[in-house]
CSV table of C-alpha atoms and ligand atoms in Angstrom, one decimal:
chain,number,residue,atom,x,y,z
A,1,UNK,CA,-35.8,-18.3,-19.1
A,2,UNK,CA,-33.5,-15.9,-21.9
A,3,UNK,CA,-30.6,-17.2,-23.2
A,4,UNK,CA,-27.1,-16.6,-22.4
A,5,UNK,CA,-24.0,-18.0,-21.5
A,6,UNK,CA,-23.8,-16.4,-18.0
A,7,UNK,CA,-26.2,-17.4,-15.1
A,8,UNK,CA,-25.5,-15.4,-11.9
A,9,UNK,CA,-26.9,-17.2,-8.9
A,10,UNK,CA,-28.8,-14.5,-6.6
A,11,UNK,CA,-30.2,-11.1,-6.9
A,12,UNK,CA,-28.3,-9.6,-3.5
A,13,UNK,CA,-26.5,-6.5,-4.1
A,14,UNK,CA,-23.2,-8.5,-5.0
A,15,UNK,CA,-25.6,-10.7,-8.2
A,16,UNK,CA,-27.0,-7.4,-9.3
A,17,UNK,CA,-24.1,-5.6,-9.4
A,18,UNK,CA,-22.4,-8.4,-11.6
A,19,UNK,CA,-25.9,-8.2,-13.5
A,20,UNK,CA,-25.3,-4.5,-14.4
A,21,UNK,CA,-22.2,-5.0,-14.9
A,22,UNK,CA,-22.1,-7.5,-17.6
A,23,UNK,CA,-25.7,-5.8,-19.2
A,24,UNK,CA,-23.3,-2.4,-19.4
A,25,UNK,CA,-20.7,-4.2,-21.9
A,26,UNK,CA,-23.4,-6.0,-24.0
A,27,UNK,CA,-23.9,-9.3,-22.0
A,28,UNK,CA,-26.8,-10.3,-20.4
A,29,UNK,CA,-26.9,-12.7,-18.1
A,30,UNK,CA,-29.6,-15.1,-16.7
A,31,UNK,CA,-30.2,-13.9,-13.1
A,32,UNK,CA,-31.9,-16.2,-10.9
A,33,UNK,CA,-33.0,-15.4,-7.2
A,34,UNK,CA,-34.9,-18.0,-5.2
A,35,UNK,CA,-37.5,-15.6,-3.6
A,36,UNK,CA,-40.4,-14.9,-4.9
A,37,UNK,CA,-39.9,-11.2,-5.2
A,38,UNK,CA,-37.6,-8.5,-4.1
A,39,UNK,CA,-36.0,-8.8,-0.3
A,40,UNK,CA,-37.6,-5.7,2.1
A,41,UNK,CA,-34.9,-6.3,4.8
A,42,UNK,CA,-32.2,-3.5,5.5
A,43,UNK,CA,-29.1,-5.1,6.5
A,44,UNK,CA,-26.4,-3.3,5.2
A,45,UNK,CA,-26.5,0.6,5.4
A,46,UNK,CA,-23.0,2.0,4.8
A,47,UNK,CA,-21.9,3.1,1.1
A,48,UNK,CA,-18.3,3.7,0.6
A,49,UNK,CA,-17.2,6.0,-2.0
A,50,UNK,CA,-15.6,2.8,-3.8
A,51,UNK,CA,-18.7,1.4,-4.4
A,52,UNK,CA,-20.4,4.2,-5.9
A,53,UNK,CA,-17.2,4.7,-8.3
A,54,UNK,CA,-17.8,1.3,-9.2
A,55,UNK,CA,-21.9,1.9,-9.4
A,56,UNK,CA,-21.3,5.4,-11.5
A,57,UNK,CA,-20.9,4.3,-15.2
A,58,UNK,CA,-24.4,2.7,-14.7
A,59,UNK,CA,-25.9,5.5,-13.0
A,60,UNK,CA,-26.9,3.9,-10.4
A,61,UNK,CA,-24.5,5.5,-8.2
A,62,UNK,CA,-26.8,8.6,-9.0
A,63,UNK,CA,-29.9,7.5,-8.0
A,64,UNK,CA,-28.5,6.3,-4.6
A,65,UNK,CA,-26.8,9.4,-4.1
A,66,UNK,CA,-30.4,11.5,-5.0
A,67,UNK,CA,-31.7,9.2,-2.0
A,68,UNK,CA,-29.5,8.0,0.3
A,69,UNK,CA,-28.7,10.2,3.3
A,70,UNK,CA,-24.3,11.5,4.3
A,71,UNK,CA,-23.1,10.3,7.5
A,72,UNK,CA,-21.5,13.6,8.9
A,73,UNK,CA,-20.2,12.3,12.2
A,74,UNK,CA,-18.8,9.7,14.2
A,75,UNK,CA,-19.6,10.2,18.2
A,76,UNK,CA,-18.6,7.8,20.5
A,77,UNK,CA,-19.8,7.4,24.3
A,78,UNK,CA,-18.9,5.6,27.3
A,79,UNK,CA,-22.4,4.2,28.7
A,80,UNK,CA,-24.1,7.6,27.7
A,81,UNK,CA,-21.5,9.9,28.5
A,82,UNK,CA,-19.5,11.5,25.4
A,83,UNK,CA,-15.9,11.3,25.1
A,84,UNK,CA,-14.9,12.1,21.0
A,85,UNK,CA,-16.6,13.5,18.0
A,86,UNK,CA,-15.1,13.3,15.1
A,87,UNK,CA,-16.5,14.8,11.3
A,88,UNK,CA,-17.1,12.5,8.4
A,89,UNK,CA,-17.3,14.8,5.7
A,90,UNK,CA,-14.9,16.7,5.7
A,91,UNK,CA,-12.9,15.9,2.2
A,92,UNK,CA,-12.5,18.1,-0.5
A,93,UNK,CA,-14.2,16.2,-2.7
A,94,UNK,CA,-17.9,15.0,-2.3
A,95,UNK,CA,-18.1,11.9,-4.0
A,96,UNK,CA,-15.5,10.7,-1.1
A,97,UNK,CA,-18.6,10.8,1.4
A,98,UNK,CA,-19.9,7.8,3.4
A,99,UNK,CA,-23.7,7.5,2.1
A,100,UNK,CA,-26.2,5.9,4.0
A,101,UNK,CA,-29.7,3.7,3.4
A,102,UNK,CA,-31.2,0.4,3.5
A,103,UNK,CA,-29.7,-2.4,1.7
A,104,UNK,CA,-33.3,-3.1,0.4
A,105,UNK,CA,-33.0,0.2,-1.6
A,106,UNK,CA,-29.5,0.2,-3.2
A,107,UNK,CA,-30.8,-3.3,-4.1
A,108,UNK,CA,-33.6,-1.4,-6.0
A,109,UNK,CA,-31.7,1.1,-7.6
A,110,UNK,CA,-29.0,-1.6,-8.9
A,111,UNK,CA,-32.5,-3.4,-10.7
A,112,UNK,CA,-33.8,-0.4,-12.2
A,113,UNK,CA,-30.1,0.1,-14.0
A,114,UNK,CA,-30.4,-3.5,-14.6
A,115,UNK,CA,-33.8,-3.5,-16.0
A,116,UNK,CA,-32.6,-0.1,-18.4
A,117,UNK,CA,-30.0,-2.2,-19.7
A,118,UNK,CA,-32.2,-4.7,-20.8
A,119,UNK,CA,-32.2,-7.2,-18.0
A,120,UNK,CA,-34.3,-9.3,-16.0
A,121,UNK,CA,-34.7,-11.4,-12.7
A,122,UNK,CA,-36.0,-14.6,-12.6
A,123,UNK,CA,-37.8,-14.5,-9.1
A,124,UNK,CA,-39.0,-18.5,-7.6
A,125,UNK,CA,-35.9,-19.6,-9.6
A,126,UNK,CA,-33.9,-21.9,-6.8
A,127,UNK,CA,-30.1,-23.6,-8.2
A,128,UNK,CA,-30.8,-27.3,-7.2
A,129,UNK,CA,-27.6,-28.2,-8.3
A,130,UNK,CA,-24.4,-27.5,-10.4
A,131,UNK,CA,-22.3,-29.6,-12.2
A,132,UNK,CA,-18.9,-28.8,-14.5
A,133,UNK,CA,-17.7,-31.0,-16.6
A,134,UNK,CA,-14.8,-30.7,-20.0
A,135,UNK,CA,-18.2,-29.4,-21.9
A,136,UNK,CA,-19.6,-26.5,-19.9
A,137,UNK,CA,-21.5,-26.1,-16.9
A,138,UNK,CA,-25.2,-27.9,-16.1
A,139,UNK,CA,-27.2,-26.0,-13.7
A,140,UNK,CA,-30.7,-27.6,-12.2
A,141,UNK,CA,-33.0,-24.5,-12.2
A,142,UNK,CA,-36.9,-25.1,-11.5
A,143,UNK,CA,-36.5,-28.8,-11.7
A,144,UNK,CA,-35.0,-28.2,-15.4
A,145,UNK,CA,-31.2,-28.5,-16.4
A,146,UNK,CA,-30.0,-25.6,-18.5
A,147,UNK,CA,-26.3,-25.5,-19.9
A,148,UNK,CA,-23.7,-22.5,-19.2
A,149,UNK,CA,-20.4,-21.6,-20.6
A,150,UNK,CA,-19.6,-19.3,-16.9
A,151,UNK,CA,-21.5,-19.3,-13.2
A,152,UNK,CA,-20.9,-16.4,-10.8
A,153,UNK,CA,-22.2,-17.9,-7.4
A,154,UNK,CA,-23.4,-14.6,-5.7
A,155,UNK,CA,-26.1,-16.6,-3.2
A,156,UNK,CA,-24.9,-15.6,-0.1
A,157,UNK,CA,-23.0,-17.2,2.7
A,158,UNK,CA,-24.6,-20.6,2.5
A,159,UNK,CA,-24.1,-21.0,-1.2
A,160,UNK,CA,-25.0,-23.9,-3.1
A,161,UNK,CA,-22.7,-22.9,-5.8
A,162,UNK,CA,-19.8,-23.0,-3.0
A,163,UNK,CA,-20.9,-26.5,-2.1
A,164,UNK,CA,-21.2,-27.8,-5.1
A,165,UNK,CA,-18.1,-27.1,-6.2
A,166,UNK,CA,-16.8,-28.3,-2.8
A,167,UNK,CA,-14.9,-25.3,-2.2
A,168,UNK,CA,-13.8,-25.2,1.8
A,169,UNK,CA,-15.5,-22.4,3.8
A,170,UNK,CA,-12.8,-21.4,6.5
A,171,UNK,CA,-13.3,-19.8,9.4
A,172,UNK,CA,-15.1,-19.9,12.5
A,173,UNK,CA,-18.3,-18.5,14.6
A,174,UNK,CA,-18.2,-15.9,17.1
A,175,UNK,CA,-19.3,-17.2,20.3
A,176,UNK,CA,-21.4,-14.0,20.9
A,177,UNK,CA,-24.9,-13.6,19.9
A,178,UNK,CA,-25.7,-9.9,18.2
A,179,UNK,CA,-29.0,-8.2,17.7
A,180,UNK,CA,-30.5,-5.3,15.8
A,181,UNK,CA,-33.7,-3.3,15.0
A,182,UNK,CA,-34.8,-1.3,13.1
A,183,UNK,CA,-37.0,1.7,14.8
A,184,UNK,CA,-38.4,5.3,13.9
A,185,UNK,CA,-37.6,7.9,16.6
A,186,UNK,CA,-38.0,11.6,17.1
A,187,UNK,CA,-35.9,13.7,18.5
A,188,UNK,CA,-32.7,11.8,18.4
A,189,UNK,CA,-29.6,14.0,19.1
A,190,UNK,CA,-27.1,14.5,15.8
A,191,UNK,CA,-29.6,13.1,13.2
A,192,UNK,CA,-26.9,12.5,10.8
A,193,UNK,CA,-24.1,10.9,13.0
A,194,UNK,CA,-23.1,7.4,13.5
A,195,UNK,CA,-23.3,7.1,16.8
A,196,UNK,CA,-20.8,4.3,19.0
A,197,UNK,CA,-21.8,3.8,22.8
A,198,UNK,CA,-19.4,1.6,24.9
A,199,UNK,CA,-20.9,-0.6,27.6
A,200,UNK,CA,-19.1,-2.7,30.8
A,201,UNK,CA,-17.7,-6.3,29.9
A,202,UNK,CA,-16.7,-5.6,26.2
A,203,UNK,CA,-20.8,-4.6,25.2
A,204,UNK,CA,-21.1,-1.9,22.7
A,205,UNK,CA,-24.2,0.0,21.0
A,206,UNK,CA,-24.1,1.4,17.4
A,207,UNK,CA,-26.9,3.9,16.4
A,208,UNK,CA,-26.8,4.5,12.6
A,209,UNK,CA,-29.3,6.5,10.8
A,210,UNK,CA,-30.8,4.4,7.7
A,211,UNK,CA,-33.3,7.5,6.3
A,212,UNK,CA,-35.2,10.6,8.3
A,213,UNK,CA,-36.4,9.5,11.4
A,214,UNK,CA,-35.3,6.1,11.3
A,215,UNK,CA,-32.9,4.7,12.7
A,216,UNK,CA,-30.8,0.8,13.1
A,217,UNK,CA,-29.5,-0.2,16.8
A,218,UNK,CA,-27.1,-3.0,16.3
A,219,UNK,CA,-25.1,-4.6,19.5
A,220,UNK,CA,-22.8,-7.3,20.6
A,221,UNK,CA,-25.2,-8.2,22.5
A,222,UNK,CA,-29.0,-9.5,22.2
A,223,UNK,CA,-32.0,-7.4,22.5
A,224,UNK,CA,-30.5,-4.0,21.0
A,225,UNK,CA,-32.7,-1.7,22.4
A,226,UNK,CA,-32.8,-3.0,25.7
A,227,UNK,CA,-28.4,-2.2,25.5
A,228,UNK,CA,-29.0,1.1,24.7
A,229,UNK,CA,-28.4,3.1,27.6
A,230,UNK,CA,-29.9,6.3,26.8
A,231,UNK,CA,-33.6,6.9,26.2
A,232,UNK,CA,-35.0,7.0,22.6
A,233,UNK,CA,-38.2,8.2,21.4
A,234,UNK,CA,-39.2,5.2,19.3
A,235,UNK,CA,-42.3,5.8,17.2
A,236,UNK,CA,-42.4,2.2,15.7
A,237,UNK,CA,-40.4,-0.8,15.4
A,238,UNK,CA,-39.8,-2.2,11.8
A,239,UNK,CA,-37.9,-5.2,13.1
A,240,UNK,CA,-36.2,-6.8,15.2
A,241,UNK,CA,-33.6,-9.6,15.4
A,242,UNK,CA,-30.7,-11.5,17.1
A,243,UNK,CA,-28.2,-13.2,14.9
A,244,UNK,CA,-25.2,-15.3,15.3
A,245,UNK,CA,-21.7,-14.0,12.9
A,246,UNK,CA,-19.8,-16.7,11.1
A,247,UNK,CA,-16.3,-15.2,9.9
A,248,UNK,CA,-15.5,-16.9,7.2
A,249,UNK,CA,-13.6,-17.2,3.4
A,250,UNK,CA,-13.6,-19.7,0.8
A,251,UNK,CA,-10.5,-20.9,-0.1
A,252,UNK,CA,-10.8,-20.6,-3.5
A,253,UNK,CA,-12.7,-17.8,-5.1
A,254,UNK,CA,-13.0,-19.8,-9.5
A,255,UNK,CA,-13.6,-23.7,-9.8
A,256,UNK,CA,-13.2,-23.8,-13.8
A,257,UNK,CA,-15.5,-21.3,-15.0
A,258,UNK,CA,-17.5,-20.9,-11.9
A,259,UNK,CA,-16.6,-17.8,-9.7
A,260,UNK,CA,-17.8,-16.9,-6.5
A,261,UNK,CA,-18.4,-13.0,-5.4
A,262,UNK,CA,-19.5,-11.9,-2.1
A,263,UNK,CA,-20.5,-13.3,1.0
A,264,UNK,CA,-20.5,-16.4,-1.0
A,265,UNK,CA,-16.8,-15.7,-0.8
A,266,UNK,CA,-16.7,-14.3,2.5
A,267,UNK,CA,-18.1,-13.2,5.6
A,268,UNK,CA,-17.1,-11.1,8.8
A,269,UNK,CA,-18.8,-9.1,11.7
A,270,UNK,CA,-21.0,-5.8,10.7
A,271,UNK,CA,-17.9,-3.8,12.3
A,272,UNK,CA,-16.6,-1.6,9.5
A,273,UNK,CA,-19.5,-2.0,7.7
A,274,UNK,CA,-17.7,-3.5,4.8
A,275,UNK,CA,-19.5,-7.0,3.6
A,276,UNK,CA,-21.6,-5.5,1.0
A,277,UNK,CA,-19.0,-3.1,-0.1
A,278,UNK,CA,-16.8,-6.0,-0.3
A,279,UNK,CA,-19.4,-8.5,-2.6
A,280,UNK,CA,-20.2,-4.8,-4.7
A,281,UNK,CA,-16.2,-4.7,-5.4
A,282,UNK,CA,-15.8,-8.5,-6.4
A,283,UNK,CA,-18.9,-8.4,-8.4
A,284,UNK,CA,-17.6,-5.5,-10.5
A,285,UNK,CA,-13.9,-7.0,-11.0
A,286,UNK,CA,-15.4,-10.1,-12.1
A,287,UNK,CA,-17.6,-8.9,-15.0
A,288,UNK,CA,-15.2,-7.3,-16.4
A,289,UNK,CA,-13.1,-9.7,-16.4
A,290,UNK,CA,-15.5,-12.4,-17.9
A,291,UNK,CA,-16.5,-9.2,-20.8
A,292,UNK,CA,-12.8,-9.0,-21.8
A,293,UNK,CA,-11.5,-12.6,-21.1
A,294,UNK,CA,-9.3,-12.5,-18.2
A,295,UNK,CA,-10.7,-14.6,-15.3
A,296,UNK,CA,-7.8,-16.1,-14.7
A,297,UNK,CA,-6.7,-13.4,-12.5
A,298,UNK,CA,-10.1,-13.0,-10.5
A,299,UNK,CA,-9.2,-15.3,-7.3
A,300,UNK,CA,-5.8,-13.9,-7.4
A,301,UNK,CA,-7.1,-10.6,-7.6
A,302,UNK,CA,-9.9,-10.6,-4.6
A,303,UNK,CA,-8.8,-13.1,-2.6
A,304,UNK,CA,-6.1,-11.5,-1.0
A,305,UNK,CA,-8.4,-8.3,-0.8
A,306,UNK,CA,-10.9,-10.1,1.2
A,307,UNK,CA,-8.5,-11.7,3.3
A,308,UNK,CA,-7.1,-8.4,4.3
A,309,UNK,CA,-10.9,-7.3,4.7
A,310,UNK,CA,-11.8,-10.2,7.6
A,311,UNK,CA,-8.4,-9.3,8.8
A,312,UNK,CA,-9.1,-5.7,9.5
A,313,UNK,CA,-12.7,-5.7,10.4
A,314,UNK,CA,-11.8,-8.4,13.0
A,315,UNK,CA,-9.2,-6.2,14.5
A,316,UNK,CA,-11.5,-3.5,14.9
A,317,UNK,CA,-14.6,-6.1,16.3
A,318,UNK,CA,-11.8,-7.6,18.7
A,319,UNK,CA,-11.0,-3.6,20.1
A,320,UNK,CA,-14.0,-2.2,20.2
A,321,UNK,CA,-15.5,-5.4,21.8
A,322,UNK,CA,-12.2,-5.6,24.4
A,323,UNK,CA,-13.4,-6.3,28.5
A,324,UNK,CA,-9.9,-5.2,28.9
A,325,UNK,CA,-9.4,-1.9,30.6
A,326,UNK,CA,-6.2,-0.7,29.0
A,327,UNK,CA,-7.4,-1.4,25.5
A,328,UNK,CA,-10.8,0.5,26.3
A,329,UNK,CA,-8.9,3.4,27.8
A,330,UNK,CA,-6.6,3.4,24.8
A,331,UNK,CA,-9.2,3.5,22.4
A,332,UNK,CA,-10.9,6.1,24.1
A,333,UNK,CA,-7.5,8.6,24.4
A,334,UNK,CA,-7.0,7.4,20.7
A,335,UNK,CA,-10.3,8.7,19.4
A,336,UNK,CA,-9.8,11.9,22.0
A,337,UNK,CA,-6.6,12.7,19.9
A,338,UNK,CA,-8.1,12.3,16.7
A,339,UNK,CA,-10.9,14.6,18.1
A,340,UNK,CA,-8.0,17.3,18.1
A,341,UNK,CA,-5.6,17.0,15.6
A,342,UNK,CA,-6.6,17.5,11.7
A,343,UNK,CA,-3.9,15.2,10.5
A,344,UNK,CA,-5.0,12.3,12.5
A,345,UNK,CA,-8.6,13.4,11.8
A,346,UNK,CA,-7.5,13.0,8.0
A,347,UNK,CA,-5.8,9.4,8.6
A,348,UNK,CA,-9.2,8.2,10.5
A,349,UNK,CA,-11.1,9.4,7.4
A,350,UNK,CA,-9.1,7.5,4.8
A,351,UNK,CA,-9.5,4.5,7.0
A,352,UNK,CA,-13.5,4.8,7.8
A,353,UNK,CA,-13.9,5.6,4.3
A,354,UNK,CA,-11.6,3.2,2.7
A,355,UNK,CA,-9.7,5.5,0.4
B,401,FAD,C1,-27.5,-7.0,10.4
B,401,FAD,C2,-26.6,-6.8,9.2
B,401,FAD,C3,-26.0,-5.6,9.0
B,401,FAD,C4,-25.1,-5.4,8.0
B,401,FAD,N1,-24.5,-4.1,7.8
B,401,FAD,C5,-23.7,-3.9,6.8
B,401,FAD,C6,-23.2,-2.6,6.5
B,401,FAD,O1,-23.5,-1.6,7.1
B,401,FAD,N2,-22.3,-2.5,5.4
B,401,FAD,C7,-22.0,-3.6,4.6
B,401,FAD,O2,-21.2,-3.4,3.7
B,401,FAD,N3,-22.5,-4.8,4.9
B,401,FAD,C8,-23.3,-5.0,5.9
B,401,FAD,N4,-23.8,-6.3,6.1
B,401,FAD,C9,-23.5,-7.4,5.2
B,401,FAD,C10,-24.3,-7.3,3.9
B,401,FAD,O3,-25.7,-7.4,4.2
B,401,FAD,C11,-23.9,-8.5,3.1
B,401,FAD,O4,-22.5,-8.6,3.0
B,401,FAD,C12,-24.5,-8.5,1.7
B,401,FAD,O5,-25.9,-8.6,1.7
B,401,FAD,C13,-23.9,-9.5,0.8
B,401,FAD,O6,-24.5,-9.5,-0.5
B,401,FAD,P1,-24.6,-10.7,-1.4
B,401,FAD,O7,-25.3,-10.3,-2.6
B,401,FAD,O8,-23.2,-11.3,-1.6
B,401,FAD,O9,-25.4,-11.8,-0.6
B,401,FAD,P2,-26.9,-11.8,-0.1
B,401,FAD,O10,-27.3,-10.4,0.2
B,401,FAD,O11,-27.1,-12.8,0.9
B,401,FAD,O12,-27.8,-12.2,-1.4
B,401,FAD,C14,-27.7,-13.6,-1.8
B,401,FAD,C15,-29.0,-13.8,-2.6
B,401,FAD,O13,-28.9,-15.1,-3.2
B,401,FAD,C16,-30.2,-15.8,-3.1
B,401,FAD,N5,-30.0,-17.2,-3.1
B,401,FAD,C17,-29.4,-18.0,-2.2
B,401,FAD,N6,-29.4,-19.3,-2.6
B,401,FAD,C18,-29.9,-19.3,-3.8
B,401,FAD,C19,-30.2,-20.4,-4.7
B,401,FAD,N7,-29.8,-21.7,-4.5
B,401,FAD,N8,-30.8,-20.1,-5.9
B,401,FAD,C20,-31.2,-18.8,-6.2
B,401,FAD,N9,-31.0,-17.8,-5.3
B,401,FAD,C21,-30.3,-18.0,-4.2
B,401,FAD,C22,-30.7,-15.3,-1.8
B,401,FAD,O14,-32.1,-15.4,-1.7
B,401,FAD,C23,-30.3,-13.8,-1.7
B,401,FAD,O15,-31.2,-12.9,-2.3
B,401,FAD,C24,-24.7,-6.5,7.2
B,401,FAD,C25,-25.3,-7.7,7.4
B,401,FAD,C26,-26.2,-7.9,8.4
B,401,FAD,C27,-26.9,-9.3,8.6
């Protein structure tokens, strides 16, 4: 394993983003990711233009952009009947667009930078263990101890870095179990458009495009496709999963020097699409605090952020998941409105997009 005084615990987009991140200002760190290679799976789709401010001194925000495809609408349905259709790319300026593709592939893009700066991962490399003491830190890496002066924990909601500091993970699980797949189809109406179909009981449908001709169906409910109430021409079937959500945040974001970035931090429903946004944000806060010294202010900095995050996207999961009648029928004259009035249009944007 290379030397250095960082280790970054995981290779997820929020790691690699602190990988490139630190590489860009002359430290490189010692990644470690316990898989043996790079993940193929698609989770998260949605890039705000945040993120790729963030990813552009790297130019990795680039070579997502070259590849990923613009959401240009958001439609919404009641079983399969539409009732608002609202424009996504509509502001002036193009970087503020909402760019779509499979996690799997902004992962890749955030290696290559990573790799042109220098860097490397360390794939089959699991963290055992961490311990801090008044000297530095003591990791247990491939049944070996290494020393570090700094640790950003960046494994992912069941961290080991989070446990072993014994930072609280607050929260709770949604009752509710959630599915999605991944599938190619033909034919699909508005290619391009994020597409939201409401169901009886508080059940609701997402259809998001991930690339050309394929698409991910994610619902509140299990078995995706099956909830989909209008007919779809699926030519294959990538995958296919049900999942359970934990909403969670840790109640301390820095033990010493270790940090925590990501859904190490936190974690919250897919609504909003804003998890790996989230991590992309923290990761990018937190090397450049480590590069010029001030890490003092990184829990004060993202935690709050974070917390306001959960806040919001459970707001939004608790709406658009309502069985109650008058909530579904405001939402529905809400979104009607926004159909037909450009300021409102411009208010929704800002929101979606997170400007
Ligand atoms: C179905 C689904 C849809 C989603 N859609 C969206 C979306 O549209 N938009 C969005 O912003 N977010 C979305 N998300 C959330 C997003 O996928 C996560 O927020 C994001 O992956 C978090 O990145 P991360 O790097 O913090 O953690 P992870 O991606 O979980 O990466 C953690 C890495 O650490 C490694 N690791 C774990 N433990 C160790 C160890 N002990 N030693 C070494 N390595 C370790 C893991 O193997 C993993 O590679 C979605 C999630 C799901 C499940």
């Amino acid at each position: 394993m290379e030397n250095s005084h960082v280790l970054i615990v995981g290779a997820g987009p929020t790691g690699l983003t602190a990988a490139v991140e630190l590489a860009r200002r002359g430290i490189i760190p010692v990644v470690i990711e316990k898989r043996k290679s790079a993940s193929h799976l698609s989770r998260a789709v949605g890039i705000l233009p945040r993120s790729m401010k963030l990813l552009g001194p790297s130019g990795a925000a680039t070579a997502i952009r070259t590849e990923a495809i613009t959401f240009r609408r958001a439609i919404f349905h009641t079983q399969s009947k539409q009732f608002a259709n609202l424009p996504l790319d509509t502001h002036k300026d193009d970087n503020n667009r909402l760019y779509g593709m499979p996690q799997n592939r902004t992962e890749a893009h955030l290696r290559n930078a990573f790799k042109a700066l220098g860097g490397k991962i360390n794939y089959g490399a699991e963290l055992l263990s961490l311990f801090q003491s008044d000297t530095g830190i003591s990791a247990s890496i491939l049944g070996k101890a290494f020393r570090f002066d700094t640790v950003i924990g960046a494994d992912g909601s069941d961290s080991v870095v989070r446990e072993a500091m014994h930072i609280p993970f607050h929260g709770y699980e949604l009752p509710e179990i959630w599915s999605i797949a991944d599938v190619d189809a033909w034919g699909w109406k508005a290619p391009s458009a994020f597409q939201a179909y409401m169901l009886d009981k508080g059940g609701v449908v997402v259809v998001v495009p991930l690339a050309k001709n394929r698409y991910r169906v994610i619902s509140n409910r299990p078995y995706a496709l099956a909830a989909l109430p209008v007919p779809s021409n699926i030519t294959k079937l990538h995958r296919a999963a049900n999942f359970a959500i934990s909403v969670r945040q840790a109640e301390t974001y820095q033990r010493g020097r270790v940090f925590l970035a990501g859904d190490a931090a936190h974690c919250h429903s897919p609504v909003g699409g804003r998890g790996m946004n989230l991590g992309i944000a923290d990761a990018a806060d937190l090397a450049e605090r480590i590069a010029t010294g001030t890490t003092d202010g990184y829990h004060s900095a993202r935690h709050p952020v974070g917390r306001t995050t959960i806040k919001q996207s459970e707001r939004a999961r608790r709406i658009i998941t309502s069985t109650h009648p008058v909530t579904r029928t405001l939402l529905r004259n809400f979104l009607r409105l926004v159909q037909h009035s450009p300021l409102l249009q411009r208010r929704f944007l800002k929101k979606v997009l997170d400007l």
